[in-house]
């Protein structure tokens, strides 16, 4: 991107070359290179002051001063001198037609190296000069007047002046100017932007240890960055949202993000990550591992017998598996519905019955407690006959505080199902009989008088006569 400007202060030149100075207006303001409607040559002739051997030769023929002690030439001599110097300057300046300066802005991280480049299109060997934001000459061609050894020449040619600046600091930020001595002179600038990565990234918590179900606050702070950082929160692979505050001190920024989180027992040992997004760094993050205390988790496991069916005479071995934070120190066995039989052996988290019998039927509970609370799990034992081949009762062991799930014998379930099915069949039969239609019995008088006849002929005669005198057939429905 090209940028334009004005000329600069006198520059140290090799011997035999011209030095150009820009006249100042009253008040110290620099005069413009070219006024509106004025040609470049006229501007150079009217506003450039030349001081070089050629100008001196051009003015050698002018009359000397009247007195050697005179401090300055007379007004006619001064005007002649200025006209001659302007003419020589105009003849010595390169034309500069089609020449352009090309610069690029630079963004650099504090402490690293910045490369400043002034490039010329269609060069004709015009002089290139580089100045710092204070308008001090860093390089004039391949010569470095500035006594700052951090600036080093990388490349110099008629078309490019490239300089490196090592160990960049915030004070180096600003505009740097490239000057090209053409007619008229050209001045373009580029900007160095210094990035400062955040320091002392850390996570702080009000409480080192949290109880299950408790809400905690975490604060992540990224100090002294430029520009301000963006903070993101993650728990495992899930991103969370926090509340961010930004404080500015001078030209530096401190960012603090606050995260509120309700913890569960599953969160114990899970890392909470504070990640920083900043153009000066990549993958900058810090972790905080959650420390969550929770009451015990209790589960009863059946180690023997291997088969699920528990029969009389079998050995039964139960294990109470407990997990909690802090580690439970008190693990006990008890029988819920009766006293614990004397032949049952309890050793820590193990319950052992050498030979099962019907009297062992019941609910056995394992309880465990720590500083947070108490939990338990029930095991319901049903002992079958030695010849039993049915499916066993369900021995359901679950942690809880109120009650355990009671196992029901499959035979009882089968009986209930049979009763329900029989009742439904009876109901269907009754409904069928209620809605079915039944036909009645026919009562006629066709054979009236036949029973009293002495013989068959008499019966037929009586029947025919009775038919003529009888009523019509009637049909009755029941």
Short mmCIF file of C-alpha atoms in Angstrom, two decimals, residues 13-20 50-61 81 84-85 88-89 92:
data_model
loop_
_atom_site.label_atom_id
_atom_site.label_comp_id
_atom_site.label_asym_id
_atom_site.label_seq_id
_atom_site.Cartn_x
_atom_site.Cartn_y
_atom_site.Cartn_z
CA UNK A 13 25.70 12.86 1.75
CA UNK A 14 28.88 11.47 0.29
CA UNK A 15 31.28 14.10 -0.83
CA UNK A 16 30.45 15.70 -4.13
CA UNK A 17 26.68 15.17 -3.86
CA UNK A 18 24.00 17.74 -3.20
CA UNK A 19 22.25 18.25 0.12
CA UNK A 20 18.64 19.34 -0.02
CA UNK A 50 21.20 23.49 -3.00
CA UNK A 51 24.57 23.16 -1.38
CA UNK A 52 27.07 21.18 -3.46
CA UNK A 53 30.28 21.68 -5.41
CA UNK A 54 28.37 22.30 -8.65
CA UNK A 55 26.41 25.13 -7.08
CA UNK A 56 29.58 26.63 -5.72
CA UNK A 57 31.11 26.51 -9.20
CA UNK A 58 28.04 28.17 -10.64
CA UNK A 59 28.35 31.06 -8.21
CA UNK A 60 32.14 31.43 -8.40
CA UNK A 61 31.84 34.02 -11.14
CA UNK A 81 23.08 33.13 -5.55
CA UNK A 84 21.99 30.03 -9.64
CA UNK A 85 21.63 27.36 -6.94
CA UNK A 88 21.84 23.81 -10.74
CA UNK A 89 19.53 21.83 -8.41
CA UNK A 92 20.95 17.69 -11.08
#
